[in-house]
XYZ file of C-alpha atoms in Angstrom:
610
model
C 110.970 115.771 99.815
C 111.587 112.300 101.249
C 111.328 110.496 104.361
C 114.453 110.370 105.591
C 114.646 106.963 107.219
C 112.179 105.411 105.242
C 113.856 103.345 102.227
C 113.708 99.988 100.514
C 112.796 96.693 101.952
C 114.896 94.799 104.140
C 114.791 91.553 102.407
C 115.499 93.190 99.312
C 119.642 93.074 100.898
C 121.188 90.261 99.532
C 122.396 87.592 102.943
C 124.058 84.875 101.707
C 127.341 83.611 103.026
C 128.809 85.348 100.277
C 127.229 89.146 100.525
C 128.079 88.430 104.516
C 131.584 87.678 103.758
C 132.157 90.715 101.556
C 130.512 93.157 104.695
C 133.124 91.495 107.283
C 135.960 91.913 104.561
C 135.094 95.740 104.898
C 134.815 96.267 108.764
C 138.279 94.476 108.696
C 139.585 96.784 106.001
C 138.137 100.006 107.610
C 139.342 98.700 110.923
C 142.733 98.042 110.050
C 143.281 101.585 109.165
C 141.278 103.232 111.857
C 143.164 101.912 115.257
C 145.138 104.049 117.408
C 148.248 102.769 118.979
C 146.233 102.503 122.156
C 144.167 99.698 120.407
C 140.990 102.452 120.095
C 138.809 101.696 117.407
C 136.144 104.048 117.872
C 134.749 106.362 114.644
C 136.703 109.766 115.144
C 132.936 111.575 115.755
C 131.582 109.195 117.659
C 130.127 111.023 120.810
C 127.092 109.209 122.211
C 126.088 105.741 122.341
C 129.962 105.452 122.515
C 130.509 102.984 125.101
C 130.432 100.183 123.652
C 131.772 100.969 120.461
C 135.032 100.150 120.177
C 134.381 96.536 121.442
C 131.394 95.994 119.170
C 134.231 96.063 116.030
C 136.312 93.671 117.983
C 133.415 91.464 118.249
C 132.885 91.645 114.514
C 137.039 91.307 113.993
C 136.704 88.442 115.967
C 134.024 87.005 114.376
C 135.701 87.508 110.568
C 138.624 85.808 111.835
C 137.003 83.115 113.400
C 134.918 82.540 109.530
C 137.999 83.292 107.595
C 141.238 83.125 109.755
C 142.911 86.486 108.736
C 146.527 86.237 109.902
C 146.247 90.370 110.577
C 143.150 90.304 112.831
C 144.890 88.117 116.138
C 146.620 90.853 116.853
C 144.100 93.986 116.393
C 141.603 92.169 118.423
C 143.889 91.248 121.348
C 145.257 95.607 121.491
C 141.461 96.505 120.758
C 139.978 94.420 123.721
C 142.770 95.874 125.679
C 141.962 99.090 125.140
C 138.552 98.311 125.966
C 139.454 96.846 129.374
C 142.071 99.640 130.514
C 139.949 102.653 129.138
C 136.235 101.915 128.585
C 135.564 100.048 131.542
C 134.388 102.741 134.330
C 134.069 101.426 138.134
C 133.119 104.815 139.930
C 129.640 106.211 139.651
C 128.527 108.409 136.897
C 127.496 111.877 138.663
C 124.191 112.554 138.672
C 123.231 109.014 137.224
C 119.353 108.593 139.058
C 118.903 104.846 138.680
C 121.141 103.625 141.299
C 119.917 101.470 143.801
C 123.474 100.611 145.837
C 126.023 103.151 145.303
C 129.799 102.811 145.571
C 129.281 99.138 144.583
C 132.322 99.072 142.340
C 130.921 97.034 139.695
C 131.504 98.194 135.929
C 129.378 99.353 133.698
C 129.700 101.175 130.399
C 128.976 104.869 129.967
C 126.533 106.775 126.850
C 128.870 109.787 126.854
C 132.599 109.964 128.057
C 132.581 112.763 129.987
C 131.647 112.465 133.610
C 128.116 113.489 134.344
C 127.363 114.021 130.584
C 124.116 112.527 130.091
C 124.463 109.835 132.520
C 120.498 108.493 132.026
C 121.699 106.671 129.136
C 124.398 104.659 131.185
C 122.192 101.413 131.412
C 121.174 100.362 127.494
C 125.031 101.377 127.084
C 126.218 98.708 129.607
C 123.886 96.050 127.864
C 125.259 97.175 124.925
C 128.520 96.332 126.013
C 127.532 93.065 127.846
C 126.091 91.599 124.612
C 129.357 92.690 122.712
C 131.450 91.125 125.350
C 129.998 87.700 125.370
C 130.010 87.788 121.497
C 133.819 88.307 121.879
C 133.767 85.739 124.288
C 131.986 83.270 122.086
C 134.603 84.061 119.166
C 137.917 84.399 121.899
C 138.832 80.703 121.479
C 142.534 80.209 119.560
C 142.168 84.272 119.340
C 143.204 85.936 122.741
C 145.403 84.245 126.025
C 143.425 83.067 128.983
C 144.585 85.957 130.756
C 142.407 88.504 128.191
C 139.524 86.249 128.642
C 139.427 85.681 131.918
C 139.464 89.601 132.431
C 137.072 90.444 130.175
C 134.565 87.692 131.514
C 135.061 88.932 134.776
C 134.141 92.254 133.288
C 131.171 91.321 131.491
C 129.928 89.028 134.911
C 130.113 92.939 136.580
C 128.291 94.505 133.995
C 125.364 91.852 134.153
C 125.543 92.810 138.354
C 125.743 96.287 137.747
C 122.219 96.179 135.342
C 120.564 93.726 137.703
C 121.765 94.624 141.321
C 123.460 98.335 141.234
C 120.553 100.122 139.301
C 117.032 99.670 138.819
C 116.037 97.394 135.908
C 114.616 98.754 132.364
C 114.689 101.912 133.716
C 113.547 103.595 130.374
C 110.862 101.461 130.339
C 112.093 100.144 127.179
C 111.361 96.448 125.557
C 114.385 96.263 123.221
C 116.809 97.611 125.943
C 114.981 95.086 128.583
C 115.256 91.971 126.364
C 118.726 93.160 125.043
C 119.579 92.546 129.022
C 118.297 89.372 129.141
C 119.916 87.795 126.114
C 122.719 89.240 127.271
C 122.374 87.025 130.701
C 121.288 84.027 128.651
C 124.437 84.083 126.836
C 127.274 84.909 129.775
C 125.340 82.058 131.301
C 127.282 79.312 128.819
C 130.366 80.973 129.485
C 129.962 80.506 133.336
C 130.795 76.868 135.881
C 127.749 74.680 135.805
C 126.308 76.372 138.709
C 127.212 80.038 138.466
C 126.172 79.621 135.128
C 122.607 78.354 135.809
C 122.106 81.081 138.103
C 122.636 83.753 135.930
C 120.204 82.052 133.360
C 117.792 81.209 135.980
C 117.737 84.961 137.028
C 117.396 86.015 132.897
C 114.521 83.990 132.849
C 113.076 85.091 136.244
C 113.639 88.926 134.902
C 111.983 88.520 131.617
C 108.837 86.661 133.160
C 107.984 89.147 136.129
C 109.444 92.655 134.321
C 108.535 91.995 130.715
C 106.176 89.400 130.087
C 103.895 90.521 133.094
C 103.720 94.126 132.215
C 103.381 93.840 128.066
C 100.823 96.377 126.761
C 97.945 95.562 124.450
C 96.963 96.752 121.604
C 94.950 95.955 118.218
C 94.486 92.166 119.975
C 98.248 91.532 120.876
C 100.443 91.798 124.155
C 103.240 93.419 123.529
C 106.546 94.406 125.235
C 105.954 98.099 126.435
C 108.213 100.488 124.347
C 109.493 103.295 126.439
C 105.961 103.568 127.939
C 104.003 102.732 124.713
C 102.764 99.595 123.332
C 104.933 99.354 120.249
C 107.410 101.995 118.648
C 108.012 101.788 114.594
C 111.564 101.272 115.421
C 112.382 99.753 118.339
C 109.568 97.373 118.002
C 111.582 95.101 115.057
C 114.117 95.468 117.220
C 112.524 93.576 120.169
C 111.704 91.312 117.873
C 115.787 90.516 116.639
C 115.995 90.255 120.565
C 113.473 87.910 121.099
C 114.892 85.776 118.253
C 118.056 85.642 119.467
C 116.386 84.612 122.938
C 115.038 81.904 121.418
C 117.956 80.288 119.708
C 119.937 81.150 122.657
C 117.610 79.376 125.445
C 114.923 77.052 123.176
C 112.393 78.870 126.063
C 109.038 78.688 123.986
C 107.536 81.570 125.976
C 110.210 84.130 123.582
C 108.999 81.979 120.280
C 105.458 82.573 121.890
C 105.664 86.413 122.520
C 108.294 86.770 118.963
C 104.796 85.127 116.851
C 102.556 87.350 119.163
C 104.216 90.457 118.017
C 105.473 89.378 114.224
C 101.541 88.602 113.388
C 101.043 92.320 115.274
C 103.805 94.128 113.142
C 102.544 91.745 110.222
C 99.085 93.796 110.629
C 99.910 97.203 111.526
C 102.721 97.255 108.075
C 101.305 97.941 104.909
C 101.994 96.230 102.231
C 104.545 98.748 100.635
C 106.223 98.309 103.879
C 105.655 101.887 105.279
C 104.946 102.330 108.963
C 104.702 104.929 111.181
C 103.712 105.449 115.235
C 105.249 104.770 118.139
C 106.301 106.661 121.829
C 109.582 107.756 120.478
C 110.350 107.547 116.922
C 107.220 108.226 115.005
C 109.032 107.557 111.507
C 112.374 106.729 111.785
C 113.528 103.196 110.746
C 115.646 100.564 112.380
C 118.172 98.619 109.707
C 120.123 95.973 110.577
C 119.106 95.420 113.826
C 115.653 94.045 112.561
C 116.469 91.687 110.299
C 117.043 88.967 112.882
C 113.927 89.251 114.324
C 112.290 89.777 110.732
C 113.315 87.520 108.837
C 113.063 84.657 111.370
C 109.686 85.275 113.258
C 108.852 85.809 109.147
C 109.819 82.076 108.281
C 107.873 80.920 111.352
C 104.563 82.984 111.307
C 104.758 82.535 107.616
C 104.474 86.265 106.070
C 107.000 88.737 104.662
C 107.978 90.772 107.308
C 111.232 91.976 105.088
C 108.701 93.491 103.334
C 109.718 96.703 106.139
C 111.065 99.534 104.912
C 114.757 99.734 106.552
C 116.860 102.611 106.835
C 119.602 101.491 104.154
C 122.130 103.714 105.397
C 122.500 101.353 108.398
C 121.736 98.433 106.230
C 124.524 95.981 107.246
C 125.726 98.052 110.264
C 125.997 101.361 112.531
C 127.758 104.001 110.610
C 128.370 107.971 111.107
C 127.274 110.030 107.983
C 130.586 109.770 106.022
C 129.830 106.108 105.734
C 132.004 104.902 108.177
C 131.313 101.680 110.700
C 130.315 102.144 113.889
C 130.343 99.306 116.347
C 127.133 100.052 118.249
C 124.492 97.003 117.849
C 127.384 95.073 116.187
C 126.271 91.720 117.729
C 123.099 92.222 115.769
C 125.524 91.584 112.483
C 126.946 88.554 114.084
C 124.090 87.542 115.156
C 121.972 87.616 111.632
C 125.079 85.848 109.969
C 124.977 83.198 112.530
C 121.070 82.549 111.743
C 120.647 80.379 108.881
C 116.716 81.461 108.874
C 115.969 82.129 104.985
C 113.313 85.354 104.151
C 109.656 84.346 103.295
C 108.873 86.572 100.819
C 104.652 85.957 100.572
C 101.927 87.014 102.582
C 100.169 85.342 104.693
C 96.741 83.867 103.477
C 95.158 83.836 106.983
C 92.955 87.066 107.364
C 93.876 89.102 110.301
C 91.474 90.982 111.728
C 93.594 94.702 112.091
C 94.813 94.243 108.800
C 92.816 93.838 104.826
C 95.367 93.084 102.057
C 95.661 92.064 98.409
C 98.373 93.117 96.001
C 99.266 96.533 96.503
C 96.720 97.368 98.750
C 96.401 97.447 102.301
C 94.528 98.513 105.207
C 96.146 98.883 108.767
C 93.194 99.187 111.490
C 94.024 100.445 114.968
C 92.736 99.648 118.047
C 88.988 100.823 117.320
C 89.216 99.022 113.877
C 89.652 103.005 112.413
C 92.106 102.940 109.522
C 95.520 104.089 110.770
C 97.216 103.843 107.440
C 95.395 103.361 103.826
C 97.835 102.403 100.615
C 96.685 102.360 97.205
C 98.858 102.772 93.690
C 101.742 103.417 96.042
C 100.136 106.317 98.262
C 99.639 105.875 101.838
C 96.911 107.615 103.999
C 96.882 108.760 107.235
C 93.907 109.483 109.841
C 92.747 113.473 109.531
C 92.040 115.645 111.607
C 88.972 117.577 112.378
C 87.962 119.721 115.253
C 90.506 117.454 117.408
C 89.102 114.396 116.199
C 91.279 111.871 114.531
C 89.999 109.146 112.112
C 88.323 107.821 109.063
C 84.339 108.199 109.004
C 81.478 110.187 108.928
C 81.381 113.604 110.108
C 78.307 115.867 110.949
C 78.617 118.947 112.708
C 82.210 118.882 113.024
C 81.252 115.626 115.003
C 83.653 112.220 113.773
C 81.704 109.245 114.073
C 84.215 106.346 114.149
C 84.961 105.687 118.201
C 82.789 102.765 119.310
C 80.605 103.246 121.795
C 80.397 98.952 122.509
C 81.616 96.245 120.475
C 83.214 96.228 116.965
C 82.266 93.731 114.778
C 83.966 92.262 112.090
C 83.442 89.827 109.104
C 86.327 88.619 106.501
C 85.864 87.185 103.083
C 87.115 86.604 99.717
C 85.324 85.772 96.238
C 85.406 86.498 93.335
C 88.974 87.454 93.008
C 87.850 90.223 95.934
C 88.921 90.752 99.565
C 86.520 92.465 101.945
C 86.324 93.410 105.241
C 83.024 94.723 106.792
C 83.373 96.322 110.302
C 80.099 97.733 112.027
C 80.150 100.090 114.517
C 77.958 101.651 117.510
C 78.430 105.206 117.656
C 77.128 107.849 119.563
C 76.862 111.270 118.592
C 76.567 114.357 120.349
C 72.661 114.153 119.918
C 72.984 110.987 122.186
C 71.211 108.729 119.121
C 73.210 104.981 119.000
C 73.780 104.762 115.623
C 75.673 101.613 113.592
C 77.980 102.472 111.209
C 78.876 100.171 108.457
C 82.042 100.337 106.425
C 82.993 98.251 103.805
C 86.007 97.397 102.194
C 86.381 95.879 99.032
C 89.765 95.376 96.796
C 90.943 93.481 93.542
C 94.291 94.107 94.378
C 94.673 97.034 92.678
C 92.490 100.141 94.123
C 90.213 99.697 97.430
C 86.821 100.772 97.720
C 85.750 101.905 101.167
C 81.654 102.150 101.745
C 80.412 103.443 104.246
C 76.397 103.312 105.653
C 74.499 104.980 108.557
C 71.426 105.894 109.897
C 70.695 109.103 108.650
C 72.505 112.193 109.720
C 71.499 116.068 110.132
C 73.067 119.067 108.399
C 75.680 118.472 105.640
C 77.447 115.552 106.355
C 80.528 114.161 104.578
C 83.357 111.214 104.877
C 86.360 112.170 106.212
C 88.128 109.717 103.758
C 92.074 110.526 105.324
C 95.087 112.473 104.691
C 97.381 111.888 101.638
C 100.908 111.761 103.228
C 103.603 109.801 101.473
C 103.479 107.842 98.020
C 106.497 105.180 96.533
C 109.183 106.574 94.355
C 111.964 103.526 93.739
C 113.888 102.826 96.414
C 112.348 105.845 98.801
C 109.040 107.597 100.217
C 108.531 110.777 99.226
C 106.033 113.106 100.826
C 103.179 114.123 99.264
C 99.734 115.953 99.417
C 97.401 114.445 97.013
C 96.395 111.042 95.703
C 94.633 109.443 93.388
C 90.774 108.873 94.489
C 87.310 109.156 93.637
C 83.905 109.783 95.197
C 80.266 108.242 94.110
C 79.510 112.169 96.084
C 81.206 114.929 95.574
C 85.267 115.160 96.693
C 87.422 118.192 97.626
C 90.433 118.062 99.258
C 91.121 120.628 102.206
C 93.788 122.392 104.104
C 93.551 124.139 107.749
C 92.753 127.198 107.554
C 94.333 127.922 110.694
C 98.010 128.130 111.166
C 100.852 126.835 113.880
C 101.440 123.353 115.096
C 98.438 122.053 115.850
C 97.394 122.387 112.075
C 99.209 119.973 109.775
C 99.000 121.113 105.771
C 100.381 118.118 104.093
C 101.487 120.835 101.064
C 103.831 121.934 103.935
C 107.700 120.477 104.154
C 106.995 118.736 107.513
C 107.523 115.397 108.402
C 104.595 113.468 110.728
C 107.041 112.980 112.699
C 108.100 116.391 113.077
C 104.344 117.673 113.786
C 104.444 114.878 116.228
C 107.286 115.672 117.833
C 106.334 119.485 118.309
C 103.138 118.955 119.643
C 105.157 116.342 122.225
C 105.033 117.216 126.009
C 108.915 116.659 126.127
C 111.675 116.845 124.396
C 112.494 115.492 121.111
C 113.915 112.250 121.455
C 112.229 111.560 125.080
C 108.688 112.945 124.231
C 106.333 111.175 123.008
C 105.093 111.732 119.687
C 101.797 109.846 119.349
C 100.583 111.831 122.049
C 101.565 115.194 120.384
C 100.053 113.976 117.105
C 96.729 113.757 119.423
C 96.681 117.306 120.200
C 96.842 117.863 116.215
C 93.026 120.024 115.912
C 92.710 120.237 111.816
C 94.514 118.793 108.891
C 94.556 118.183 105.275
C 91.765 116.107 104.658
C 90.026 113.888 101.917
C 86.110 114.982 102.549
C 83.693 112.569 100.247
C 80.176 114.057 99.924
C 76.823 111.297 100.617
C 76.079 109.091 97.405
C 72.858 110.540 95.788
C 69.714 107.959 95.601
C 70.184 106.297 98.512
C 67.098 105.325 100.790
C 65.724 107.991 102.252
C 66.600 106.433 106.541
C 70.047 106.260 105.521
C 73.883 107.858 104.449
C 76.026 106.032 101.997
C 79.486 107.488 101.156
C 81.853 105.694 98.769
C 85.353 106.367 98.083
C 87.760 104.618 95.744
C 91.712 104.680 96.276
C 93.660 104.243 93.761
C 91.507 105.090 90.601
C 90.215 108.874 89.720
C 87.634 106.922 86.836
C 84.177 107.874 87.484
C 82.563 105.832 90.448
C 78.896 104.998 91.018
C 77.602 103.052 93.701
C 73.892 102.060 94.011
C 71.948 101.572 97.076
C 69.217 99.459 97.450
C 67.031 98.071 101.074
C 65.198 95.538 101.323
C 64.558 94.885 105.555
C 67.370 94.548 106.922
C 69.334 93.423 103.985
C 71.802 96.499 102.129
C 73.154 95.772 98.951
C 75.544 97.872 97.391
C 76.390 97.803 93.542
C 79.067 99.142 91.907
C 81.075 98.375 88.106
C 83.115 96.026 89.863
C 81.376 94.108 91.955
C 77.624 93.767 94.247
C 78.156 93.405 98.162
C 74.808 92.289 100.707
C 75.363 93.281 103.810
C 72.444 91.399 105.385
C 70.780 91.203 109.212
C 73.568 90.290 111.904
C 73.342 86.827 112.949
C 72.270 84.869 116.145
C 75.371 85.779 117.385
C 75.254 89.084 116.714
C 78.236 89.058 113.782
C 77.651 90.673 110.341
C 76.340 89.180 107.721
C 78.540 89.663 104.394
C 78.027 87.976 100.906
C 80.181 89.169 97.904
C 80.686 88.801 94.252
C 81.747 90.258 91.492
C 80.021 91.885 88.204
C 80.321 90.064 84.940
C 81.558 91.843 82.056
């Protein structure tokens, strides 16, 4: 079973002049044999997201002709963006829409289902939809369409800007992408505008991304970020702010959207794994943007210097929106124009700079959350989630069904490479339920090639164990396929476990479910408006990695030790000396010594001769 939206790299898609040439010569192609004699150029099952369909493949007709001067295209685009203007464009309010602020204003705007009253909420990203098309038609109208066409559809697209700033309430989803989308989307009918007109429009873009985005960004793991339909980032829509933000940038040369682009590439940059597999977010817990991220990727890439194309894109939208036979679908199409336009060449290596919610080397990485807890683990090609136990989510030591791995102060955390190694030691103060502060240290070492993960605290009561995560998905080619088991060993013992208990709240990884499902189900609301990192909260048990204490160690203390990516036989020995802890393994020796005058760890690190 494989993710379904989960698939190969972005920058693995070839983008030269050349490959882009070849995906216009196909829109044209299907294009040409899709419109209606009314100049409709919609996908036959197109439904939703449908108003601003038609004119997104005019933009892109418009643009091909503009690269390559088709003699068939003047023609097609000038009956296409009529049909846009006589039957797309609606005037009257949408029954039932709740985000008006003036009613009966008259101003246009562009409508998420056809049918009057049909799901009107999703009225406003449609209308910047359709505002971002319609100045990309308007950049690419010159020598293409009469003055007449232009001048109506400008008019049109000044209406729609009114209609998402003045008729209805703005970002009503509470979306970043959709926000930002806006924005651009005033940034660019500003150019087309008089002097003055023009600088008002821009003037208000500005004013609306400094007061309702900038000032209310959310943060998280160190980085403000532009909220995401309530959440702090969202696995898809988040690369997709980013494209906006890009295109913000070249649009306006305003540093504050290069500023807040680098704030959340070096966020995404830590929070991806290596393999490119992500997950999280308050709407789409899994699924995968395309096309619509590589703007954003591939040039916040080149300027924070890191592979961000390293993302695993949904191929099936990989150079545009389609429906499931394949065919194009003009929704996002400025995104396509917009990635051509963009000369900005992928960086393909990873950033040297440590980042302190992120460890990687070679195929291995480590994706921290917010309490420095691993959120995702990949080694050999097998990514690990945070388990589950007793409603407690995380990676750590657990005692009496208790998780010790949410920090009760401040986290500390110390970088460093030798030896060919990269390490990351973050210490911990953790309370238990016996009130007793206790630090927890955890190690983690890589060559690139499997991780080790140590672990050391003050000594615990009962049986303890690690709860080391839960094997999810591994690599297989192009695609991730779900999985339940991975390849790991334990200095202690090791079993891997399954709830015994059944029902949503129980996720068995052996099961055909999708995180994103269990998410979803668990989810307060609906699929698709719910939120599914809050349902994954309410998850109480899952499949779980549990490593038993190393034997030997001193007698005041737990050690566990876990190796990803390796089942060879691991020993780890433990030796005290004060406050210094060194830690010995085949590979390599680690000191974790007293904490400074400062209070930071102390870490040195090398490796074993052979």
């Amino acid at each position: 079973m494989h993710l379904t939206h989960q698939r190969g790299p972005l920058h693995d898609l070839p983008d030269s002049p050349e490959a882009y040439d070849a995906v216009l010569a196909d829109v044209v192609e299907q294009a040409l044999r899709r419109i209606t004699p009314e100049g409709n150029l919609e996908h036959p099952d197109c439904v939703d997201d449908i108003g601003d369909t038609s004119l997104g493949i005019t933009s892109l007709l418009a643009f091909a002709w503009q690269r390559g001067k088709d003699p068939r295209l003047p023609e097609v685009v000038r009956r296409s963006l009529a049909f846009h203007l006589r039957e797309r464009v609606y005037v009257e309010d949408n029954p039932g829409y709740p985000n008006l602020r003036a009613r009966n204003t008259g101003l246009p705007y562009a409508r998420y289902v056809l049918e009057a009253g049909a799901h009107p909420i999703g009225d406003w990203p449609s209308t910047v939809w359709a505002l971002l098309q319609a100045v990309n038609v308007l950049d690419g109208a010159e020598g293409l369409v009469d003055d007449e066409q232009r001048s109506q559809l400008l008019e049109v697209a000044q209406g729609y800007w009114r209609w998402l700033t003045e008729a209805t309430f703005f970002n009503p989803q509470e979306a970043g992408n959709q926000a930002i989308g806006c924005v651009v989307g005033g940034l660019m009918l500003a150019r087309h505008l008089p002097d003055a007109e023009g600088e008002s429009v821009r003037a208000r873009a500005l004013e609306l991304y400094t007061g309702e985005i900038r000032a209310h960004r959310v943060r998280d793991r160190g980085a403000l970020l532009p909220p995401e339909h309530g959440g702090a980032y969202d696995n898809n829509y988040g690369p997709i702010s980013l494209s906006f933000l890009a295109q913000a940038h070249r649009v306006s040369g305003e540093q504050m959207f290069a500023e807040d682009g680098d704030a959340l590439a070096r966020y995404l940059d830590a929070r991806l794994t290596g393999g490119g597999f992500d997950n999280g977010g308050p709407r789409y817990s899994e699924q995968h943007s395309a096309f619509e991220s590589v703007l954003g990727l591939r040039y916040f890439g080149a300027r924070i210097g890191s592979d961000l194309g390293r993302y695993r894109g949904d191929s099936r939208w990989a150079r545009y929106a389609c429906k499931p036979d394949g065919g194009v679908d003009g929704h996002f199409a400025w995104m396509l124009v917009w990635q051509i336009q963009d000369t900005t060449r992928w960086h393909r290596e990873p950033s040297p700079a440590p980042a302190r919610h992120q460890l990687r080397a070679g195929t291995v990485s480590v994706a921290f959350d917010d309490r420095m807890t691993p959120a995702v683990v990949e080694a050999a090609g097998t990514y690990y989630l945070a388990a589950a136990v007793g409603r407690q989510h995380g990676f750590g030591p657990v005692t009496d069904g208790f998780l010790m791995c949410r920090p009760m102060g401040e986290v500390r955390v110390r970088d460093l490479r030798a030896d060919g190694l990269t390490a990351k030691l973050v210490t911990k103060p953790v309370v238990g339920r016996d009130h007793v502060l206790r630090h927890v240290r955890s190690l983690y070492v890589t060559d690139g090639e499997t991780l080790w993960t140590t672990v050391a605290v003050e000594r615990l009561d009962g049986t303890p164990y690690l709860l080391a995560g839960l094997p999810y998905a591994e690599d297989d080619g192009d695609r991730v396929r779900r999985t339940a088991t991975g390849t790991v060993a334990s200095a202690g013992t090791l079993r891997l476990t399954h709830p015994r208990a059944t029902g949503a709240e129980h996720f068995d990884a052996r099961a055909e479910l999708l995180q994103e499902q269990a998410a979803f189900a668990l989810a307060a609301d609906p699929r698709g408006y719910g939120n599914p990192d809050e349902g994954w909260r309410h998850l109480v048990s899952s499949t779980a990695l549990e490593a038993g204490p190393v034997p030997g160690t001193p007698d005041d203390l737990h050690v566990f030790a876990v190796r990803y990516g390796s089942e060879a036989p691991l020993t780890v020995s433990v030796e005290r000396n004060g406050e210094e802890l060194t830690l010995t393994t085949d590979q390599f020796t680690a000191v974790i010594g007293p904490d400074d005058d400062q209070g930071e760890p102390r870490l040195a690190l090398r490796a074993v001769s052979r």
